[in-house]
Amino acid sequence: MVSLAAVHVALGAATSPDPATTSAYIEHAWSTLTRSMTDCASLTDPKVATRPVLYLPAQFPVPAELAAVRGRCHVDVRTLPRVIGQLGDVDASHLPVQGLLYLPHPYVVPGGFFNEMYGWDSYFIVLGLLADRHTALARDMVENALFEAEHYGGVLNANRTYYLSRSQPPLLSAMMAALLHEGGFAAPAEELAWLARAYPLAVRNHEIWMRQEHHAGATGLARYRDLGSGPVLEARDSRYYRSVIAWLERHADEDPGYLIKAPQHPSDAEAGRLAAASCDVQASRVCAGAWLGGYRLTADYYQGDRAMRESGFDINFHFGPFGGSTHHYAAVGLNALLYRYELDLADFARRLGRSADAERWVHMAAARRAAIDQYLWRPEQGRYADYDFAAGKPAASVYLTMFYPLWAGAASASQAAAVREHLPRFEGAGGLAMDDRPSGAQWDAPFGWAPTNWLALCGLEAYGFDADARRLAEKFTATIDRSLAADGTIREKYNMVLGNADVHVTAGYTQNVVGFGWTNGVYLKMRQLLASESHGGPCSVTPGAAKPGAR
């Protein structure tokens, strides 16, 4: 496997920003970032210091190619304990060891040390693969996502056993629509046969968000909610949770109630109480070590921490410090994505001649849009705001996801125009930051990310704000060009104020990982947009979906 640093050397370090050099880097990077179940290096997990373990779905025959891999790669091939009917059916905490979940096709990882295929990253990677004419690999990615929906209960955070309790932002239907739109099939009959097989799996993945656990109270909207409890299983030790406690101790006036007084070494009786009030210190080594200065974290915080990871915004302070209240919110971003998902399902059903299904999805989307307008639209401020259904009030702070309803076509023309007026709160020299309140966390200002920049500018373009979309695409692609020229890498996030990769995260995860799958994909799509001469094109909504703003 050739490193990305070696790729940069081979291309020649640019002395000035050059889109051609960036595109060449990306073209080489796809193979560098591709993994498969037959590649020994792909089977390891840097987050777990044990012999590699590969899990197959229950009652799934061992593929012939894995027989050789078992010995050649010294991997332990096991089978999950039961057939999974829905997300959460297998409690990974009861598995003897954590491992990689089998996927039948090659896939592109985000970058850096990752060896697994991630949920929402994959949509933006697929867009880039299609733009770069790697159609077969794009189709492999979509097929893997459908395999997860069929055998693991839904599109997972990533294909690791410790992610069997949560999904990620729902973009499976958008992945399918992109593949259908970009001509991944030899003939119409093949395309229709594929859609007939994929459609029920897309429906199954949508059902995750209709379960009681994902209901945002009585709003009719959805929330993020991991189905597990306590510290996340992928945590190798307690350091992160101790850092959260330390921050909350230093900022007591900003603690929403995440801290509780508790002993470091509880008695059996105290441990029993903590299992409900905090986490199970007797079952989890990470839980036991998550103590500092007389404090532990509440069970509600751990629920929010897990939900924050399902949201993909790990770590942010918009949904409480360290995202610890994420599960209390009907999130604008999530519900906009689900609205678009439901319109996609309606379009798929129409193509398959399932008119009753199509009508049902249209009604479901309309109900969601009405709830978005009721709970998430703030007419007095001309913006969308996440709604804290537990407290019965909207979030006071802004977040870039206010542009997602434009991408989804859920805003009226007047709503879109009002949201556009908030651009100055996010826009910097490098593109759009996540918000206007620096917290030190990577999903807050001054940091900006490829996926959120793409969805925001495409939303603006969909409502006719072409000049804004092109300006933002110019800024973000120029940031990537400058950064590649400076250090020979493409990163997962950038500084939107400075317009470079000078990122200093002080709360949560501090790395700025090299790669980077979704940045590569979005860069290519933005270059397509800038090269296009008319409205639509790279940003066009799903064929057959409702026109933006239509009532």
XYZ file of C-alpha atoms in Angstrom:
551
model
C 0.000 0.000 0.000
C 1.536 3.329 -1.085
C 1.368 6.089 1.518
C -0.196 9.434 0.717
C 3.110 11.104 1.581
C 4.782 8.977 -1.096
C 2.066 9.981 -3.538
C 2.815 13.624 -2.891
C 6.531 13.063 -3.458
C 5.767 11.237 -6.693
C 3.600 14.103 -7.911
C 6.110 16.708 -6.857
C 5.395 19.153 -4.050
C 3.569 22.134 -5.459
C 5.154 25.493 -4.848
C 1.800 27.192 -5.293
C -1.818 26.064 -5.042
C -2.761 24.112 -8.135
C -6.125 22.366 -8.736
C -4.473 19.952 -11.192
C -2.068 18.804 -8.487
C -4.927 18.401 -6.022
C -6.930 16.338 -8.493
C -3.893 14.137 -9.210
C -3.370 13.593 -5.478
C -6.990 12.537 -5.111
C -6.785 10.155 -8.064
C -3.838 8.371 -6.431
C -5.441 8.513 -2.984
C -8.448 6.374 -3.903
C -6.314 3.237 -4.146
C -4.394 4.190 -0.998
C -7.645 4.467 0.932
C -9.249 1.295 -0.442
C -9.621 -1.710 1.859
C -10.951 -5.246 1.431
C -11.510 -8.380 3.477
C -8.714 -10.178 1.601
C -6.038 -7.614 2.505
C -4.303 -8.515 5.770
C -3.514 -4.888 6.605
C -7.207 -4.014 6.297
C -8.217 -6.475 9.019
C -6.355 -4.868 11.909
C -7.903 -2.379 14.334
C -5.434 0.189 15.731
C -7.992 0.974 18.458
C -7.903 -2.601 19.832
C -4.610 -4.265 20.817
C -5.650 -7.875 20.121
C -5.349 -10.420 17.318
C -7.615 -9.399 14.418
C -11.116 -10.882 14.562
C -13.523 -10.911 11.626
C -17.214 -11.567 12.298
C -19.638 -12.969 9.755
C -23.418 -12.600 10.043
C -25.148 -15.526 11.756
C -26.109 -18.345 9.378
C -23.949 -16.776 6.665
C -21.740 -19.232 4.739
C -17.999 -18.588 5.011
C -16.930 -17.070 1.674
C -14.319 -19.136 -0.135
C -11.814 -16.288 -0.205
C -11.794 -16.118 3.604
C -10.482 -19.663 3.962
C -7.075 -18.550 2.716
C -7.234 -15.241 4.574
C -7.728 -16.990 7.912
C -4.263 -18.521 7.810
C -2.409 -15.984 5.717
C -3.504 -12.995 7.795
C -3.645 -14.795 11.172
C -7.197 -13.583 11.604
C -9.783 -15.256 13.804
C -12.984 -15.707 11.755
C -16.107 -15.962 13.925
C -19.867 -15.762 13.510
C -22.231 -13.363 15.280
C -24.346 -15.155 17.927
C -27.728 -14.535 16.288
C -29.453 -13.263 13.183
C -29.991 -9.518 13.468
C -33.537 -8.397 12.810
C -32.975 -4.776 13.764
C -30.238 -2.519 15.044
C -29.232 -3.442 18.587
C -30.293 -7.096 18.459
C -26.713 -8.114 19.257
C -25.267 -6.491 22.379
C -21.602 -6.187 21.479
C -20.633 -5.812 25.145
C -21.452 -9.539 25.525
C -19.154 -10.654 22.710
C -15.935 -12.337 23.873
C -13.859 -9.950 21.746
C -14.561 -7.000 19.467
C -13.838 -7.280 15.760
C -14.394 -6.196 12.177
C -17.743 -6.977 10.542
C -17.524 -8.698 7.182
C -18.393 -6.749 4.031
C -18.434 -8.481 0.650
C -16.884 -5.734 -1.483
C -13.894 -3.360 -1.397
C -14.509 0.053 0.155
C -12.846 3.408 0.697
C -12.042 4.488 4.244
C -11.852 8.098 5.437
C -8.072 8.105 5.853
C -5.289 7.850 8.373
C -5.485 4.786 10.589
C -9.054 3.817 9.605
C -9.668 0.336 8.240
C -13.464 0.289 8.403
C -16.168 1.740 6.152
C -17.967 4.627 7.833
C -21.645 5.485 7.538
C -22.112 9.063 6.424
C -18.543 9.447 5.117
C -19.448 6.911 2.458
C -22.005 9.149 0.740
C -19.472 11.893 0.038
C -16.836 9.329 -0.922
C -19.296 7.787 -3.396
C -19.925 11.234 -4.908
C -16.175 11.636 -5.429
C -15.708 8.167 -6.861
C -18.482 8.797 -9.366
C -17.025 12.181 -10.258
C -13.634 10.526 -10.796
C -15.232 7.742 -12.900
C -14.528 4.949 -10.396
C -18.069 3.706 -10.896
C -17.437 0.068 -9.968
C -15.887 1.010 -6.612
C -18.751 3.453 -5.953
C -21.217 0.646 -6.596
C -19.227 -1.622 -4.242
C -19.604 1.010 -1.505
C -23.372 1.190 -1.984
C -23.614 -2.608 -2.051
C -21.733 -2.784 1.253
C -24.128 -0.282 2.816
C -27.061 -2.405 1.632
C -25.347 -5.508 3.053
C -25.166 -3.760 6.432
C -28.877 -2.937 6.225
C -29.643 -6.577 5.414
C -27.375 -8.334 7.917
C -26.486 -5.845 10.680
C -29.759 -3.973 11.153
C -28.872 -0.822 9.214
C -26.039 1.309 7.924
C -23.679 1.388 10.884
C -21.418 4.059 12.287
C -18.808 1.698 10.785
C -18.396 -2.047 10.273
C -17.064 -2.899 13.731
C -18.905 -4.968 16.317
C -18.754 -2.123 18.819
C -20.896 -0.065 16.422
C -23.779 -2.561 16.324
C -25.839 -0.251 18.551
C -25.825 2.858 16.381
C -26.156 4.205 12.865
C -25.062 7.576 11.439
C -26.748 10.425 9.505
C -29.182 8.688 7.099
C -27.754 9.094 3.601
C -28.279 5.612 2.150
C -31.064 6.727 -0.183
C -28.895 9.619 -1.389
C -26.069 7.151 -2.108
C -28.478 5.009 -4.116
C -29.856 8.026 -5.986
C -26.345 9.184 -6.868
C -25.475 5.743 -8.231
C -28.672 5.590 -10.269
C -28.160 9.120 -11.574
C -24.514 8.645 -12.545
C -25.076 5.598 -14.725
C -23.696 2.739 -12.693
C -25.688 0.198 -14.725
C -25.295 -1.289 -18.187
C -28.984 -1.238 -19.142
C -32.340 -0.003 -17.797
C -33.424 -3.559 -17.006
C -30.328 -4.122 -14.848
C -30.917 -0.835 -13.062
C -34.554 -1.699 -12.319
C -33.631 -5.175 -11.057
C -31.015 -3.669 -8.764
C -33.473 -1.108 -7.434
C -36.062 -3.820 -6.761
C -33.508 -5.592 -4.552
C -32.151 -2.428 -2.916
C -35.446 -0.646 -2.209
C -36.657 -2.896 0.665
C -33.219 -2.622 2.286
C -33.382 1.155 2.075
C -36.817 0.940 3.701
C -35.386 -1.258 6.447
C -32.642 1.269 7.106
C -35.228 4.058 7.339
C -37.096 2.070 10.000
C -34.223 2.721 12.430
C -35.378 6.315 12.711
C -39.033 5.406 13.192
C -38.405 3.298 16.304
C -39.534 4.582 19.693
C -35.938 5.025 20.816
C -35.386 7.568 18.061
C -38.572 9.559 18.678
C -37.948 13.156 19.731
C -40.697 13.169 22.331
C -44.120 13.954 20.894
C -42.834 16.258 18.131
C -43.220 13.732 15.308
C -39.537 14.265 14.599
C -36.474 12.085 15.127
C -33.459 12.298 17.377
C -30.071 10.600 17.505
C -29.932 7.773 20.038
C -27.407 4.960 20.420
C -29.094 1.804 21.707
C -26.331 0.967 24.180
C -25.511 2.463 27.579
C -22.457 3.587 29.507
C -19.081 4.422 27.957
C -18.692 3.480 24.305
C -17.079 0.089 23.716
C -14.453 1.489 21.361
C -12.910 3.549 24.181
C -9.578 1.894 24.975
C -9.317 3.596 28.368
C -10.970 6.237 30.543
C -8.844 9.243 29.591
C -11.448 10.913 27.383
C -14.162 10.681 30.026
C -11.810 11.956 32.711
C -11.028 14.938 30.475
C -14.760 15.670 30.260
C -15.025 15.587 34.056
C -11.998 17.870 34.364
C -13.506 20.394 31.937
C -16.838 20.379 33.741
C -15.091 20.948 37.068
C -13.278 23.958 35.613
C -16.503 25.295 34.052
C -19.023 24.479 36.764
C -21.400 27.188 35.562
C -21.658 25.422 32.182
C -22.340 21.942 33.572
C -25.911 20.965 32.560
C -25.901 18.380 35.324
C -23.513 15.811 33.853
C -21.522 15.383 37.097
C -22.526 13.413 40.161
C -20.644 12.894 43.400
C -19.417 9.312 43.632
C -16.564 7.310 45.168
C -13.595 6.138 43.150
C -13.846 2.632 44.583
C -17.531 2.010 45.339
C -18.833 -0.794 47.530
C -21.086 -3.418 45.971
C -24.146 -1.506 47.122
C -22.795 1.777 45.733
C -21.835 0.051 42.492
C -25.411 -1.142 42.108
C -26.672 2.417 42.499
C -24.106 3.757 40.036
C -25.122 1.198 37.400
C -28.385 3.134 37.091
C -27.163 6.646 37.937
C -23.893 6.544 35.993
C -22.496 3.329 34.488
C -21.639 -0.195 35.587
C -18.236 0.002 37.273
C -18.179 -3.768 37.779
C -18.838 -4.612 34.125
C -16.794 -1.903 32.406
C -13.137 -1.132 33.068
C -13.568 2.186 31.233
C -16.529 3.054 33.443
C -14.596 2.156 36.580
C -11.755 4.479 35.574
C -14.051 7.383 34.626
C -13.665 9.128 37.960
C -11.898 12.360 38.874
C -11.903 14.611 41.916
C -14.868 12.879 43.544
C -17.055 12.950 40.440
C -18.453 10.576 37.858
C -20.591 11.226 34.780
C -24.343 10.634 34.782
C -26.086 7.907 32.806
C -27.851 10.667 30.877
C -24.486 12.116 29.844
C -23.392 8.720 28.544
C -26.597 8.481 26.493
C -25.850 11.896 25.032
C -22.234 10.954 24.372
C -23.338 7.901 22.402
C -25.987 9.905 20.506
C -23.387 12.543 19.653
C -21.282 9.838 18.001
C -24.281 8.639 15.995
C -24.807 12.222 14.808
C -21.320 12.266 13.266
C -20.569 15.536 15.065
C -18.048 14.132 17.479
C -17.076 16.313 19.323
C -19.257 19.479 19.467
C -20.540 21.868 22.140
C -23.712 22.863 20.302
C -25.667 19.994 21.875
C -24.285 20.674 25.349
C -20.641 20.465 26.439
C -19.001 17.594 24.550
C -22.353 16.930 22.853
C -23.670 15.386 26.057
C -27.290 16.423 25.444
C -27.541 15.339 21.793
C -30.320 12.841 22.539
C -32.531 15.632 23.947
C -32.813 17.355 20.567
C -34.987 17.030 17.514
C -32.084 17.927 15.235
C -32.578 20.054 12.122
C -29.927 18.143 10.207
C -31.285 14.689 10.981
C -34.877 15.535 10.128
C -33.938 17.322 6.921
C -31.991 14.226 5.851
C -34.982 12.031 6.697
C -37.315 14.286 4.703
C -35.057 13.889 1.687
C -34.791 10.132 2.375
C -38.581 9.809 2.338
C -38.835 11.668 -0.977
C -36.125 9.396 -2.384
C -38.117 6.338 -1.262
C -41.192 7.781 -2.948
C -39.203 8.178 -6.157
C -37.820 4.627 -5.936
C -41.329 3.259 -5.339
C -42.682 5.115 -8.375
C -39.920 3.685 -10.552
C -40.863 0.206 -9.365
C -44.552 0.774 -10.040
C -45.459 0.735 -6.340
C -47.852 3.666 -6.374
C -49.346 2.968 -2.925
C -45.843 2.921 -1.418
C -44.974 6.149 -3.197
C -48.076 7.871 -1.853
C -47.295 6.675 1.676
C -43.759 8.097 1.519
C -44.994 11.420 0.155
C -47.476 11.699 3.043
C -44.769 10.789 5.542
C -42.440 13.434 4.113
C -45.226 16.030 4.216
C -45.913 15.248 7.880
C -42.226 15.577 8.689
C -42.033 18.876 6.858
C -45.010 20.204 8.810
C -43.307 19.174 12.073
C -40.065 20.812 10.940
C -41.962 24.041 10.343
C -43.731 23.756 13.690
C -40.787 22.901 15.929
C -37.591 23.778 14.086
C -38.423 26.936 12.140
C -37.994 30.216 14.061
C -39.784 32.863 11.980
C -38.760 35.716 14.263
C -35.102 34.935 13.548
C -35.506 33.657 10.000
C -33.676 30.389 10.635
C -33.978 26.752 11.596
C -32.951 25.755 15.122
C -32.545 22.391 16.826
C -35.349 21.832 19.337
C -34.666 20.629 22.880
C -37.836 18.607 23.341
C -36.839 17.668 26.916
C -36.785 21.340 27.925
C -39.426 22.432 25.426
C -37.328 25.160 23.788
C -35.150 25.733 20.719
C -31.377 25.868 20.864
C -30.211 29.435 21.365
C -27.042 29.044 19.310
C -26.818 28.687 15.536
C -25.414 25.660 13.702
C -24.549 25.145 10.055
C -27.173 22.402 9.769
C -29.746 25.202 9.399
C -28.904 24.932 5.672
C -29.757 21.215 5.429
C -33.492 21.842 4.813
C -32.456 23.742 1.674
C -30.445 20.747 0.417
C -33.418 18.510 1.179
C -35.921 20.807 -0.551
C -37.870 21.249 2.688
C -37.774 25.058 2.820
C -40.142 27.493 1.149
C -38.590 30.161 -1.061
C -39.027 32.755 1.695
C -37.515 30.465 4.327
C -34.503 29.787 2.104
C -34.003 33.504 1.504
C -34.162 34.165 5.254
C -31.641 31.396 6.023
C -29.298 32.818 3.389
C -29.119 36.057 5.376
C -27.263 34.150 8.121
C -24.307 33.295 5.877
C -22.056 35.975 7.431
C -22.276 34.164 10.782
C -20.519 31.144 9.256
C -18.507 32.358 6.283
C -14.781 32.944 6.518
C -11.814 33.067 4.198
C -11.857 29.276 3.822
C -15.576 28.539 3.585
C -18.292 27.815 6.136
C -17.516 27.114 9.797
C -19.872 24.990 11.874
C -21.046 27.893 14.040
C -19.918 31.268 15.396
C -18.897 30.195 18.915
C -15.392 28.706 19.219
C -15.352 26.002 21.894
C -12.142 24.190 21.144
C -14.067 21.157 19.828
C -13.542 20.052 16.238
C -17.197 20.335 15.159
C -17.453 23.974 16.239
C -15.965 27.271 14.981
C -13.561 28.111 13.508
C -13.445 24.666 11.944
C -15.209 23.638 8.755
C -15.759 20.281 7.106
C -16.292 19.101 3.551
C -19.691 17.391 4.029
C -21.403 20.294 5.755
C -19.942 22.805 3.297
C -21.225 20.703 0.396
C -24.754 20.275 1.753
C -24.987 23.978 2.627
C -23.790 25.325 -0.703
C -25.898 22.815 -2.642
C -28.888 23.943 -0.627
C -28.201 27.529 -1.591
C -27.744 26.567 -5.232
C -31.020 24.622 -5.239
C -32.916 27.801 -4.344
C -31.218 29.922 -6.977
C -28.404 31.448 -4.923
C -25.845 30.369 -7.493
C -23.393 33.181 -6.807
C -23.217 32.209 -3.132
C -22.720 28.537 -3.995
C -19.906 29.308 -6.430
C -18.214 31.722 -4.041
C -18.258 29.132 -1.262
C -16.996 26.405 -3.607
C -14.146 28.678 -4.690
C -13.216 29.369 -1.070
C -13.305 25.768 0.097
C -11.452 24.301 -2.873
C -8.831 27.056 -2.625
C -8.346 26.145 1.049
C -7.642 22.546 0.067
C -5.315 23.619 -2.754
C -3.349 25.909 -0.425
C -3.052 23.276 2.272
C -1.880 20.602 -0.150
C 0.735 22.980 -1.507
C 1.871 23.760 2.041
C 2.288 20.268 3.483
C 1.390 17.721 0.805
C -1.778 16.421 2.454
C -5.554 16.616 2.308
C -7.167 16.713 5.753
C -10.468 15.878 7.384
C -11.143 19.469 8.532
C -9.874 23.012 8.014
C -9.707 26.409 9.680
C -12.377 28.512 7.993
C -11.142 31.800 9.420
C -7.592 31.349 8.164
C -8.444 29.270 5.108
C -5.878 26.574 5.824
C -5.296 23.367 7.797
C -4.013 25.204 10.879
C -6.336 23.361 13.262
C -5.703 23.371 17.004
C -8.408 21.371 18.769
C -8.385 21.661 22.561
C -11.519 19.721 23.549
C -12.064 16.115 22.554
C -10.229 14.608 19.592
C -7.182 16.653 18.660
C -5.963 15.027 15.431
C -6.487 16.376 11.928
C -6.401 13.083 10.068
C -4.761 12.797 6.638
C -6.583 11.278 3.683
C -9.251 12.246 3.402
C -12.146 10.466 1.771
C -15.007 12.923 2.066
C -12.757 15.938 1.487
C -11.548 14.305 -1.732
C -15.105 13.636 -2.854
C -16.445 17.074 -2.054
C -13.448 18.777 -3.678
C -14.159 16.985 -6.956
C -17.866 17.821 -6.796
C -17.118 21.481 -6.081
C -14.763 21.608 -9.056
C -17.582 20.163 -11.173
C -19.931 22.851 -9.904
C -17.428 25.587 -10.710
C -16.965 24.176 -14.213
C -20.704 23.959 -14.883
C -22.374 26.768 -16.791
C -25.928 26.526 -15.528
C -28.078 25.908 -12.491
C -28.301 22.286 -11.313
C -25.732 19.721 -12.354
C -23.550 18.437 -9.503
C -25.962 19.821 -6.896
C -29.229 18.759 -8.488
C -31.781 17.141 -6.193
C -32.810 13.527 -6.591
C -34.633 12.964 -9.901
C -38.350 12.703 -9.239
C -38.187 14.414 -5.842
C -40.346 17.402 -5.026
C -39.053 20.722 -6.311
C -37.421 22.846 -3.603
C -39.994 24.927 -1.816
C -43.001 23.149 -3.319
C -45.985 22.842 -0.999
